[in-house]
């Protein structure tokens, strides 16, 4: 797991030194502290040159592009894995961030083709696959998580790609003088003539959903979509191309297959995925929440590891209402693994609130983000690679909201919507729209609050991109929701995992997002994923996964109510030091910035212990935004020490 930075002068101006790329590389050193490299390249004259990455370096030749890399060594810890990596003929330069779990399946084929490997890295396999098959064909062969940059000096083209589901990040800037790209947004600060500014056009969507589908909250900084790549040349400019679309999957269920056969198949697919993702030359463990998904991954990983040598790391709380510690202990005791549990309290939360924001580079939209930050920080004492259960809920329909969409007109649900929208008849009408029923369950702030907080708020603008996306999806109601969640909600969770783990040089892997597992998941009959029992009174989401869990950990473990990763945010906010921070710094910033209704924020802060849950969520969105804006838009001093 690593970090990539680079840029090319689209006006063909030659770069004379490393004064910009060195700090771009240094500021994301946490992504790869083991090694770094810089290479100058030219699409014009077809040459490249290795440069110093530890101190300023003058560039002697004529080069309009620079590519920098920070390496976290996972496979082949030797210098043979140094990046940027260059082809045997010195004409192709590659930077690769991620892991390719099927890479070595191709090694014999590539050797028979004539390629002579100099390392045992998956990086070099990627390079050889590109040389043999070309860029898009190479991408379609890769089963893993990645961001890839290739400068092909033979064809005078530069490629930048991101994996299918958005596990690894990639951002870019394109203007009249420069095309720049980076694994982290903070690197762009050091580009010549660049400064961060707020993209106000994205505020409506952010307030409602706490994230943005397209672009970022920064003006002129784009996020490369999952499953897409950029092809750049001086002749044709920048072109964005899609190489993978989850909507291409169609559920062709075998209705004659029984439940047990489906469970056995799923167990085999997940087992294969976990086994593939255990490849590592450094110590590996599991991020164990106690939930069904991470518990299954831990069980399968432990089965494929040396007994007594496997470890898990977990976040717990002193407040038992939010802690799944007893389930973590069940997994630990039943599997006989080493378990490390770390308590998240209000003091740690406040002490690392700004630091986690700096690393996430967006507002802390999920309050539990700091929990993952602490888990990764402490995990580094024991392991370098973690497997997590992220992605299972999206692929297998694991959220309760799937039932609200699948069975929308149940009496209890209709009464709930009526009560929630008793003063907003338009909201009740929205619920009657299939598109709105699909889109709005992932909204975080009540639209009425959003309008009261931001006078220019436009509901139509906030939902436009998501409604259009949903309308374009194919399949049943269930499948369309799976695809929608994978395109909208999942990438946000994956970026959170990436940024919080890489802040501490931890690689986080997600077996539920293995290419083959996701594809095979669409062959499972819907009736085994969503079960309605007791005359429709009891709903069980991702039923098949829970049946797997029942076989391993018992019925009570597998079929308990979903808890998620909640945070006692009211109690944290009520901490005396936190209240001082909120009133003295955050509230003052909100007043000065003038974007949001500070009177309402003041009112909420004055009665924090009596706020309704939806008010508390709205308050969180505003506080998180202000903390982010003070760091990036106001360009405060970036103190990255922990």
Coordinates of C-alpha atoms in Angstrom, one line a residue:
X1 CA 0.0 0.0 0.0
X2 CA 1.5 3.2 -1.1
X3 CA 1.0 6.8 -2.3
X4 CA 1.3 8.3 -5.8
X5 CA 1.8 11.9 -6.8
X6 CA 2.7 13.4 -10.1
X7 CA 2.0 16.0 -12.8
X8 CA 2.6 16.8 -16.4
X9 CA 2.8 20.2 -18.0
X10 CA 0.1 20.2 -20.7
X11 CA 1.5 23.3 -22.2
X12 CA 4.7 21.3 -22.8
X13 CA 6.8 23.6 -20.5
X14 CA 9.9 21.8 -19.2
X15 CA 10.3 21.3 -15.4
X16 CA 13.6 22.4 -14.0
X17 CA 13.7 21.0 -10.5
X18 CA 11.8 19.0 -7.8
X19 CA 10.8 21.9 -5.7
X20 CA 7.0 21.1 -6.1
X21 CA 7.0 17.3 -6.1
X22 CA 9.2 16.8 -3.1
X23 CA 6.7 18.4 -0.6
X24 CA 3.8 16.7 -2.5
X25 CA 5.5 13.4 -1.8
X26 CA 6.6 14.3 1.8
X27 CA 3.1 15.3 3.0
X28 CA 1.7 11.9 2.2
X29 CA 4.8 10.0 3.5
X30 CA 2.5 8.1 6.0
X31 CA 1.2 6.2 3.0
X32 CA 4.6 4.6 2.4
X33 CA 7.4 5.3 4.8
X34 CA 9.6 2.4 3.7
X35 CA 10.9 3.9 0.4
X36 CA 10.3 6.7 -2.0
X37 CA 11.2 7.5 -5.6
X38 CA 10.9 10.3 -8.2
X39 CA 11.2 9.9 -12.0
X40 CA 11.1 12.7 -14.6
X41 CA 9.6 11.7 -17.9
X42 CA 8.8 13.2 -21.3
X43 CA 6.1 12.2 -23.7
X44 CA 7.7 14.5 -26.2
X45 CA 11.2 13.1 -26.5
X46 CA 10.6 9.6 -25.0
X47 CA 13.1 9.8 -22.2
X48 CA 13.0 9.4 -18.4
X49 CA 15.4 10.1 -15.6
X50 CA 15.7 9.0 -12.0
X51 CA 15.8 11.8 -9.4
X52 CA 16.7 12.2 -5.8
X53 CA 13.7 11.9 -3.4
X54 CA 15.4 12.8 -0.2
X55 CA 16.5 16.3 -1.1
X56 CA 16.0 18.9 -3.8
X57 CA 17.3 18.0 -7.2
X58 CA 17.9 19.9 -10.4
X59 CA 16.6 18.4 -13.6
X60 CA 19.2 18.4 -16.4
X61 CA 17.2 17.1 -19.3
X62 CA 14.1 18.2 -21.0
X63 CA 11.1 16.7 -19.2
X64 CA 7.6 18.0 -18.8
X65 CA 6.4 15.3 -16.4
X66 CA 7.2 14.1 -12.9
X67 CA 6.1 10.9 -11.1
X68 CA 6.6 10.4 -7.4
X69 CA 6.0 7.4 -5.1
X70 CA 6.0 6.5 -1.4
X71 CA 6.2 2.7 -0.7
X72 CA 4.8 0.7 2.1
X73 CA 6.5 -2.7 1.5
X74 CA 4.2 -5.6 1.6
X75 CA 5.4 -8.0 -1.1
X76 CA 9.1 -8.5 -1.8
X77 CA 10.6 -6.1 0.8
X78 CA 13.8 -5.8 -1.1
X79 CA 15.0 -2.8 -3.2
X80 CA 13.8 -4.8 -6.3
X81 CA 10.3 -3.4 -5.5
X82 CA 11.4 0.2 -5.8
X83 CA 9.0 2.5 -7.6
X84 CA 8.4 4.2 -9.9
X85 CA 9.3 1.0 -11.8
X86 CA 10.6 1.1 -15.3
X87 CA 10.3 -1.5 -18.1
X88 CA 13.4 -3.4 -19.3
X89 CA 13.6 -1.1 -22.4
X90 CA 13.3 2.0 -20.2
X91 CA 10.3 3.2 -22.2
X92 CA 7.4 2.5 -19.7
X93 CA 7.3 4.0 -16.2
X94 CA 4.8 2.7 -13.7
X95 CA 3.6 3.7 -10.2
X96 CA 1.2 1.2 -8.5
X97 CA -0.7 1.6 -5.2
X98 CA -2.6 -1.5 -4.0
X99 CA -2.5 -5.3 -4.1
X100 CA -3.4 -7.6 -7.0
X101 CA -4.4 -10.9 -5.6
X102 CA -4.4 -12.9 -8.8
X103 CA -1.1 -11.4 -10.1
X104 CA 1.0 -14.5 -9.8
X105 CA -1.5 -16.5 -11.7
X106 CA -0.1 -14.7 -14.8
X107 CA 3.6 -15.1 -14.0
X108 CA 4.3 -18.3 -15.9
X109 CA 2.4 -17.1 -18.9
X110 CA 4.4 -13.9 -18.9
X111 CA 7.7 -15.7 -18.5
X112 CA 6.8 -18.0 -21.4
X113 CA 6.0 -14.8 -23.4
X114 CA 9.6 -13.8 -22.8
X115 CA 9.4 -11.4 -19.8
X116 CA 12.3 -11.8 -17.3
X117 CA 11.2 -10.8 -13.8
X118 CA 13.6 -8.9 -11.6
X119 CA 11.4 -9.0 -8.5
X120 CA 8.7 -11.0 -6.8
X121 CA 6.3 -8.1 -6.6
X122 CA 2.8 -7.9 -8.0
X123 CA 3.8 -4.5 -9.2
X124 CA 6.1 -6.0 -11.8
X125 CA 3.4 -8.4 -12.9
X126 CA 1.1 -5.4 -13.6
X127 CA 3.9 -3.9 -15.6
X128 CA 4.4 -7.0 -17.7
X129 CA 0.7 -7.4 -18.2
X130 CA 0.6 -3.9 -19.6
X131 CA 3.5 -4.6 -21.9
X132 CA 1.8 -7.7 -23.3
X133 CA -1.9 -6.6 -23.4
X134 CA -2.2 -2.8 -23.3
X135 CA -3.8 -0.7 -20.6
X136 CA -7.6 -1.5 -20.6
X137 CA -7.0 -5.2 -21.3
X138 CA -4.6 -5.3 -18.4
X139 CA -7.1 -3.6 -16.1
X140 CA -9.7 -6.2 -16.8
X141 CA -7.3 -8.9 -15.8
X142 CA -6.6 -7.5 -12.3
X143 CA -8.4 -8.8 -9.3
X144 CA -7.5 -6.5 -6.5
X145 CA -7.5 -2.9 -5.2
X146 CA -5.4 -0.3 -6.9
X147 CA -4.5 3.1 -8.3
X148 CA -2.2 2.9 -11.3
X149 CA -0.2 5.5 -13.2
X150 CA 1.7 4.5 -16.4
X151 CA 3.7 6.8 -18.6
X152 CA 4.3 5.0 -22.0
X153 CA 7.0 6.9 -23.7
X154 CA 6.6 4.8 -26.8
X155 CA 3.0 5.8 -27.5
X156 CA 3.4 9.2 -25.9
X157 CA 0.5 8.5 -23.5
X158 CA -0.1 8.8 -19.8
X159 CA -2.7 6.6 -18.0
X160 CA -4.2 7.0 -14.6
X161 CA -6.7 4.3 -13.3
X162 CA -8.7 3.4 -10.2
X163 CA -10.0 0.0 -9.2
X164 CA -13.5 -1.3 -9.8
X165 CA -15.2 -0.4 -6.5
X166 CA -13.1 2.6 -5.4
X167 CA -11.1 0.9 -2.7
X168 CA -8.0 3.0 -3.4
X169 CA -8.3 6.8 -4.0
X170 CA -7.1 8.9 -6.9
X171 CA -7.7 12.6 -7.4
X172 CA -6.7 14.9 -10.3
X173 CA -6.6 18.5 -11.4
X174 CA -6.7 19.5 -15.0
X175 CA -6.3 23.1 -16.2
X176 CA -4.6 25.0 -19.0
X177 CA -1.1 24.4 -17.7
X178 CA -1.1 21.2 -15.7
X179 CA -2.6 17.8 -15.3
X180 CA -1.8 16.6 -11.8
X181 CA -2.8 13.5 -9.9
X182 CA -2.4 12.2 -6.4
X183 CA -3.5 9.5 -3.9
X184 CA -4.3 12.3 -1.4
X185 CA -5.8 15.8 -1.8
X186 CA -3.3 17.5 0.5
X187 CA -0.5 17.1 -2.0
X188 CA -2.0 19.6 -4.4
X189 CA -1.2 22.3 -1.9
X190 CA 2.3 22.4 -3.2
X191 CA 1.5 22.8 -6.9
X192 CA 2.5 26.1 -8.4
X193 CA -0.3 28.8 -8.3
X194 CA -2.8 26.5 -6.6
X195 CA -4.8 27.1 -3.5
X196 CA -7.8 25.4 -1.9
X197 CA -11.2 27.0 -2.3
X198 CA -14.7 25.7 -1.5
X199 CA -16.9 24.3 -4.3
X200 CA -20.2 25.9 -3.2
X201 CA -22.0 24.0 -5.9
X202 CA -21.5 20.8 -3.9
X203 CA -22.8 22.1 -0.6
X204 CA -26.5 21.1 -1.2
X205 CA -25.5 17.5 -1.8
X206 CA -23.0 17.4 1.1
X207 CA -25.5 18.8 3.6
X208 CA -28.1 16.2 2.7
X209 CA -25.9 13.1 2.2
X210 CA -22.7 14.1 4.0
X211 CA -20.7 13.2 0.8
X212 CA -20.5 14.0 -2.9
X213 CA -20.8 11.6 -5.8
X214 CA -18.9 13.7 -8.3
X215 CA -15.8 15.9 -7.8
X216 CA -15.0 17.0 -4.3
X217 CA -15.8 19.9 -1.9
X218 CA -12.7 21.6 -3.3
X219 CA -13.1 23.7 -6.4
X220 CA -11.2 22.3 -9.4
X221 CA -10.2 19.0 -7.7
X222 CA -11.8 15.9 -9.2
X223 CA -12.1 12.4 -7.8
X224 CA -11.6 9.7 -10.4
X225 CA -14.6 7.5 -10.4
X226 CA -14.3 3.8 -9.5
X227 CA -13.9 1.6 -12.6
X228 CA -12.5 4.4 -14.8
X229 CA -9.2 5.6 -16.1
X230 CA -7.8 8.7 -17.7
X231 CA -5.9 8.6 -21.0
X232 CA -3.8 11.7 -21.6
X233 CA -1.6 12.7 -24.6
X234 CA -0.4 16.1 -25.7
X235 CA -2.2 15.6 -29.0
X236 CA -5.6 14.6 -27.7
X237 CA -5.7 16.0 -24.2
X238 CA -7.4 14.3 -21.3
X239 CA -10.1 11.6 -21.9
X240 CA -11.9 9.7 -19.1
X241 CA -12.9 6.2 -20.0
X242 CA -15.0 3.6 -18.1
X243 CA -13.6 0.0 -18.1
X244 CA -16.0 -1.5 -15.5
X245 CA -19.7 -1.0 -14.6
X246 CA -21.5 -2.9 -11.8
X247 CA -24.7 -2.4 -13.8
X248 CA -23.5 -4.9 -16.3
X249 CA -24.1 -7.7 -13.8
X250 CA -27.6 -9.3 -14.2
X251 CA -28.9 -11.7 -11.6
X252 CA -29.6 -15.0 -13.4
X253 CA -30.7 -17.0 -10.5
X254 CA -31.0 -20.8 -10.6
X255 CA -34.4 -21.1 -8.9
X256 CA -33.8 -24.9 -8.4
X257 CA -30.8 -24.3 -6.2
X258 CA -31.6 -24.9 -2.5
X259 CA -30.6 -22.8 0.5
X260 CA -27.9 -25.1 1.7
X261 CA -26.3 -25.3 -1.7
X262 CA -26.3 -21.5 -2.0
X263 CA -24.7 -21.2 1.4
X264 CA -22.0 -23.8 0.6
X265 CA -21.2 -21.9 -2.7
X266 CA -21.0 -18.6 -0.9
X267 CA -18.7 -20.0 1.8
X268 CA -16.4 -21.4 -0.9
X269 CA -16.3 -18.0 -2.8
X270 CA -15.6 -16.0 0.3
X271 CA -13.1 -18.6 1.5
X272 CA -11.2 -18.3 -1.8
X273 CA -11.3 -14.5 -1.6
X274 CA -9.9 -14.5 2.0
X275 CA -7.2 -17.0 1.1
X276 CA -6.1 -14.9 -1.9
X277 CA -5.9 -11.8 0.3
X278 CA -3.7 -13.5 2.9
X279 CA -0.7 -13.0 0.5
X280 CA 1.9 -10.9 2.4
X281 CA 5.5 -10.8 3.4
X282 CA 4.6 -8.9 6.6
X283 CA 2.4 -9.7 9.5
X284 CA -1.4 -9.7 8.8
X285 CA -4.5 -9.7 11.1
X286 CA -8.2 -8.8 11.1
X287 CA -10.2 -5.7 11.9
X288 CA -12.8 -7.4 14.1
X289 CA -15.9 -5.4 15.0
X290 CA -17.9 -8.4 16.4
X291 CA -20.4 -8.1 13.5
X292 CA -21.2 -11.0 11.3
X293 CA -19.1 -9.8 8.3
X294 CA -15.8 -9.2 10.0
X295 CA -16.3 -12.3 12.2
X296 CA -16.7 -14.5 9.1
X297 CA -13.6 -13.0 7.5
X298 CA -11.7 -13.6 10.8
X299 CA -12.9 -17.2 10.9
X300 CA -11.8 -18.0 7.3
X301 CA -8.5 -16.1 7.7
X302 CA -7.7 -18.0 10.9
X303 CA -8.5 -21.3 9.2
X304 CA -5.9 -20.5 6.5
X305 CA -3.2 -19.3 8.9
X306 CA -0.8 -21.0 11.3
X307 CA -2.7 -21.9 14.4
X308 CA -2.2 -19.6 17.4
X309 CA -0.5 -17.0 15.2
X310 CA -3.5 -15.0 14.0
X311 CA -4.5 -11.7 15.7
X312 CA -7.4 -9.4 15.6
X313 CA -7.8 -5.7 16.6
X314 CA -11.0 -4.1 17.8
X315 CA -12.5 -0.8 19.1
X316 CA -14.8 -1.1 22.2
X317 CA -16.6 1.5 24.4
X318 CA -17.1 1.8 28.1
X319 CA -20.8 2.4 27.3
X320 CA -22.2 -1.1 26.7
X321 CA -25.0 0.3 24.5
X322 CA -22.4 1.0 21.8
X323 CA -19.9 -1.8 22.4
X324 CA -20.0 -5.3 20.8
X325 CA -17.2 -6.5 23.0
X326 CA -19.1 -9.6 24.1
X327 CA -19.3 -10.7 20.5
X328 CA -15.7 -10.0 19.9
X329 CA -14.9 -12.2 22.8
X330 CA -17.1 -15.0 21.4
X331 CA -15.1 -14.9 18.2
X332 CA -11.8 -14.8 20.1
X333 CA -12.6 -17.7 22.4
X334 CA -14.1 -19.9 19.7
X335 CA -11.3 -19.4 17.2
X336 CA -8.5 -19.3 19.8
X337 CA -6.9 -16.1 18.3
X338 CA -5.0 -13.3 19.9
X339 CA -7.4 -10.3 20.4
X340 CA -6.4 -6.7 21.0
X341 CA -9.2 -4.4 22.1
X342 CA -8.8 -0.6 22.4
X343 CA -11.2 1.7 24.2
X344 CA -12.4 4.8 22.4
X345 CA -13.3 7.6 24.9
X346 CA -14.2 11.3 24.7
X347 CA -10.7 12.4 25.5
X348 CA -9.1 10.5 22.6
X349 CA -12.0 11.7 20.4
X350 CA -11.3 15.3 21.0
X351 CA -7.6 15.0 21.0
X352 CA -7.6 13.5 17.5
X353 CA -10.7 15.2 16.0
X354 CA -8.7 17.7 13.9
X355 CA -5.9 15.2 13.1
X356 CA -8.4 12.7 11.7
X357 CA -10.0 15.4 9.7
X358 CA -6.6 16.4 8.2
X359 CA -6.0 12.8 7.1
X360 CA -9.5 12.2 5.8
X361 CA -9.3 15.5 3.7
X362 CA -13.1 15.8 3.9
X363 CA -15.4 16.6 6.8
X364 CA -15.7 13.6 9.2
X365 CA -19.0 12.6 7.7
X366 CA -19.2 9.4 9.7
X367 CA -18.8 10.0 13.5
X368 CA -17.1 6.6 13.9
X369 CA -14.2 7.6 11.6
X370 CA -12.1 8.4 14.6
X371 CA -12.7 4.9 15.9
X372 CA -11.0 3.5 12.7
X373 CA -8.3 6.0 13.2
X374 CA -7.5 4.8 16.7
X375 CA -7.8 1.1 15.7
X376 CA -5.3 1.6 12.9
X377 CA -2.9 3.6 15.1
X378 CA -2.9 0.8 17.8
X379 CA -2.9 -2.0 15.2
X380 CA 0.5 -0.9 13.9
X381 CA 1.9 -2.2 17.1
X382 CA 1.0 -5.7 16.0
X383 CA 0.4 -6.0 12.3
X384 CA 0.9 -4.2 9.0
X385 CA -2.0 -5.6 7.0
X386 CA -5.7 -5.8 8.2
X387 CA -8.6 -7.6 6.6
X388 CA -12.0 -6.1 7.2
X389 CA -15.7 -6.9 6.5
X390 CA -16.4 -3.7 4.5
X391 CA -18.6 -4.2 1.4
X392 CA -20.7 -7.1 2.6
X393 CA -23.8 -4.9 3.4
X394 CA -23.8 -3.3 0.0
X395 CA -23.1 -6.5 -2.0
X396 CA -25.6 -8.7 -0.1
X397 CA -28.3 -6.2 0.9
X398 CA -27.3 -5.9 4.6
X399 CA -29.1 -2.7 5.6
X400 CA -32.6 -2.6 7.0
X401 CA -33.4 0.1 4.5
X402 CA -33.5 -2.6 1.8
X403 CA -36.8 -3.8 3.2
X404 CA -38.2 -0.3 3.1
X405 CA -37.5 -0.2 -0.6
X406 CA -38.5 -3.8 -1.3
X407 CA -41.7 -3.6 0.7
X408 CA -42.5 0.1 0.8
X409 CA -46.2 0.2 1.6
X410 CA -46.3 -1.7 4.9
X411 CA -48.6 0.0 7.4
X412 CA -45.9 0.5 10.0
X413 CA -43.5 2.1 7.5
X414 CA -46.2 4.3 6.0
X415 CA -47.1 5.6 9.5
X416 CA -43.5 6.2 10.2
X417 CA -43.1 8.3 7.1
X418 CA -46.4 10.2 7.8
X419 CA -45.2 11.0 11.3
X420 CA -41.7 12.1 10.1
X421 CA -43.2 14.3 7.4
X422 CA -46.4 15.6 9.2
X423 CA -45.2 19.2 8.6
X424 CA -43.7 18.4 5.2
X425 CA -46.3 17.0 2.9
X426 CA -43.8 17.1 0.0
X427 CA -41.6 14.6 1.9
X428 CA -44.5 12.2 2.1
X429 CA -45.1 12.6 -1.6
X430 CA -41.5 11.9 -2.3
X431 CA -41.8 8.6 -0.5
X432 CA -44.3 7.5 -3.1
X433 CA -41.6 7.9 -5.8
X434 CA -39.5 4.7 -6.3
X435 CA -36.5 6.8 -7.1
X436 CA -36.9 8.9 -3.9
X437 CA -37.4 5.7 -1.8
X438 CA -34.1 4.4 -3.1
X439 CA -32.1 7.6 -2.7
X440 CA -33.3 9.2 0.5
X441 CA -32.6 6.4 3.0
X442 CA -28.9 7.3 2.8
X443 CA -29.6 11.0 3.5
X444 CA -28.1 12.1 6.8
X445 CA -29.6 15.5 7.4
X446 CA -33.3 16.2 7.4
X447 CA -34.1 18.4 4.3
X448 CA -35.9 20.9 6.6
X449 CA -32.8 21.2 8.7
X450 CA -30.6 21.7 5.6
X451 CA -32.8 24.5 4.4
X452 CA -32.8 26.1 7.9
X453 CA -29.1 25.8 8.1
X454 CA -28.2 27.0 4.6
X455 CA -30.6 29.5 3.1
X456 CA -29.5 28.7 -0.5
X457 CA -30.1 25.0 0.0
X458 CA -31.8 23.3 -3.0
X459 CA -33.3 19.9 -2.5
X460 CA -33.6 19.3 -6.2
X461 CA -29.9 20.1 -6.7
X462 CA -28.9 17.9 -3.8
X463 CA -30.6 14.8 -5.2
X464 CA -30.2 15.4 -9.0
X465 CA -27.1 13.3 -9.7
X466 CA -28.3 10.4 -7.5
X467 CA -31.8 10.3 -9.0
X468 CA -30.3 10.2 -12.5
X469 CA -27.9 7.5 -11.5
X470 CA -30.7 5.4 -10.1
X471 CA -32.9 5.8 -13.1
X472 CA -30.1 4.4 -15.3
X473 CA -29.7 1.2 -13.3
X474 CA -31.0 -2.2 -14.5
X475 CA -32.5 -5.1 -12.7
X476 CA -35.0 -5.9 -10.0
X477 CA -35.8 -3.4 -7.2
X478 CA -33.3 -5.3 -5.0
X479 CA -30.6 -5.4 -7.6
X480 CA -31.0 -1.7 -8.4
X481 CA -30.6 -0.9 -4.8
X482 CA -27.5 -3.1 -4.4
X483 CA -25.9 -1.3 -7.4
X484 CA -27.0 2.1 -6.2
X485 CA -25.4 1.5 -2.8
X486 CA -22.2 0.2 -4.3
X487 CA -21.9 3.3 -6.5
X488 CA -22.9 5.9 -3.9
X489 CA -22.6 4.8 -0.2
X490 CA -19.8 2.2 -0.5
X491 CA -17.0 4.4 -2.0
X492 CA -17.4 6.8 0.9
X493 CA -16.9 4.0 3.4
X494 CA -13.9 2.7 1.5
X495 CA -12.1 6.1 1.4
X496 CA -12.7 6.3 5.1
X497 CA -11.0 3.0 5.6
X498 CA -8.1 3.9 3.3
X499 CA -7.4 7.3 4.8
X500 CA -7.6 6.3 8.4
X501 CA -5.5 3.1 8.0
X502 CA -2.9 4.7 5.8
X503 CA -2.6 7.6 8.3
X504 CA -0.7 4.9 10.3
X505 CA 0.9 3.0 7.4
X506 CA -1.6 0.1 7.7
X507 CA -2.9 -1.7 4.6
X508 CA -6.6 -2.5 4.8
X509 CA -8.0 -5.3 2.6
X510 CA -11.7 -6.0 1.8
X511 CA -12.4 -9.7 0.8
X512 CA -16.1 -9.0 0.2
X513 CA -15.1 -6.9 -2.8
X514 CA -13.1 -9.6 -4.5
X515 CA -14.0 -9.4 -8.3
X516 CA -15.1 -13.1 -8.4
X517 CA -17.1 -12.9 -5.2
X518 CA -19.0 -9.8 -6.3
X519 CA -19.8 -11.3 -9.7
X520 CA -20.9 -14.6 -8.2
X521 CA -23.0 -12.9 -5.6
X522 CA -25.3 -11.9 -8.5
X523 CA -26.1 -15.6 -9.0
X524 CA -27.6 -16.0 -5.6
X525 CA -31.4 -16.0 -5.6
X526 CA -32.8 -12.9 -3.9
X527 CA -35.0 -15.0 -1.7
X528 CA -31.9 -16.2 0.1
X529 CA -30.7 -12.7 0.8
X530 CA -33.9 -11.1 2.0
X531 CA -36.2 -13.3 4.2
X532 CA -39.5 -12.3 5.6
X533 CA -40.7 -14.6 8.4
X534 CA -43.5 -14.7 11.0
X535 CA -46.1 -13.5 8.5
X536 CA -44.0 -10.6 7.5
X537 CA -43.3 -9.3 11.0
X538 CA -39.6 -10.3 11.0
X539 CA -37.1 -9.2 8.4
X540 CA -33.7 -10.6 8.0
X541 CA -31.2 -8.9 5.6
X542 CA -28.2 -10.7 4.0
X543 CA -29.8 -13.9 5.3
X544 CA -27.3 -16.3 3.6
X545 CA -24.3 -14.7 5.3
X546 CA -26.1 -15.0 8.6
X547 CA -26.7 -18.7 7.9
X548 CA -23.0 -19.1 7.4
X549 CA -22.4 -17.3 10.7
X550 CA -24.9 -19.4 12.5
X551 CA -23.0 -22.6 11.5
X552 CA -19.8 -21.1 13.0
X553 CA -20.9 -19.0 15.9
X554 CA -24.5 -20.0 16.7
X555 CA -28.0 -18.6 16.0
X556 CA -27.9 -16.0 18.8
X557 CA -24.7 -14.5 17.4
X558 CA -25.7 -14.5 13.8
X559 CA -29.4 -13.4 14.0
X560 CA -29.1 -10.6 16.6
X561 CA -30.2 -7.1 15.6
X562 CA -27.7 -5.2 13.5
X563 CA -25.7 -2.7 15.6
X564 CA -23.3 -1.2 13.2
X565 CA -20.4 0.9 14.5
X566 CA -22.2 3.5 16.6
X567 CA -20.5 6.2 18.6
X568 CA -21.8 7.7 21.8
X569 CA -21.6 11.1 20.2
X570 CA -23.9 12.9 22.6
X571 CA -21.8 11.9 25.5
X572 CA -18.6 12.8 23.7
X573 CA -20.0 16.3 22.7
X574 CA -21.1 16.8 26.4
X575 CA -17.5 16.3 27.6
X576 CA -16.4 19.7 29.2
X577 CA -13.3 20.0 27.0
X578 CA -15.2 19.1 23.9
X579 CA -17.9 21.7 24.7
X580 CA -15.2 24.3 25.1
X581 CA -13.8 23.4 21.7
X582 CA -17.2 23.5 20.1
X583 CA -18.2 26.9 21.6
X584 CA -14.9 28.6 21.4
X585 CA -13.5 27.4 18.1
X586 CA -16.1 25.6 16.0
X587 CA -19.0 28.0 16.7
X588 CA -16.8 31.1 16.2
X589 CA -15.6 29.7 12.9
X590 CA -19.2 29.1 11.8
X591 CA -20.1 32.7 12.7
X592 CA -17.1 34.1 10.8
X593 CA -17.5 31.9 7.7
X594 CA -21.2 33.0 7.4
X595 CA -22.3 30.0 5.4
X596 CA -24.6 28.4 7.9
X597 CA -27.1 29.5 10.5
X598 CA -24.9 29.9 13.6
X599 CA -28.0 30.9 15.7
X600 CA -29.4 27.4 15.2
X601 CA -26.1 25.8 16.0
X602 CA -25.8 27.9 19.2
X603 CA -29.3 26.8 20.2
X604 CA -28.5 23.1 19.6
X605 CA -25.2 23.4 21.6
X606 CA -27.0 24.9 24.5
X607 CA -29.3 21.9 24.9
X608 CA -27.0 19.1 23.7
X609 CA -28.4 16.6 26.3
X610 CA -32.0 17.1 25.0
X611 CA -31.4 17.1 21.2
X612 CA -33.4 14.6 19.1
X613 CA -31.3 12.2 17.2
X614 CA -31.9 13.9 13.8
X615 CA -30.9 17.3 15.4
X616 CA -27.7 15.7 16.7
X617 CA -26.9 14.3 13.3
X618 CA -27.4 17.7 11.7
X619 CA -25.2 19.3 14.3
X620 CA -22.5 16.8 13.6
X621 CA -22.5 17.6 9.8
X622 CA -22.0 21.3 10.5
X623 CA -19.3 20.9 13.2
X624 CA -17.4 18.4 11.0
X625 CA -17.6 20.8 8.0
X626 CA -16.3 23.7 10.0
X627 CA -13.3 21.7 11.4
X628 CA -12.5 20.6 7.8
X629 CA -12.8 24.1 6.4
X630 CA -10.6 25.6 9.1
X631 CA -7.9 23.1 8.1
X632 CA -8.1 23.3 4.4
X633 CA -10.0 26.3 3.2
X634 CA -8.5 28.6 5.8
X635 CA -5.2 26.9 5.3
X636 CA -4.3 26.6 8.9
X637 CA -0.8 25.3 9.8
X638 CA -0.7 21.6 9.1
X639 CA 0.6 20.0 12.2
X640 CA 0.7 16.3 11.4
X641 CA 2.2 15.0 14.6
X642 CA 0.1 12.5 16.7

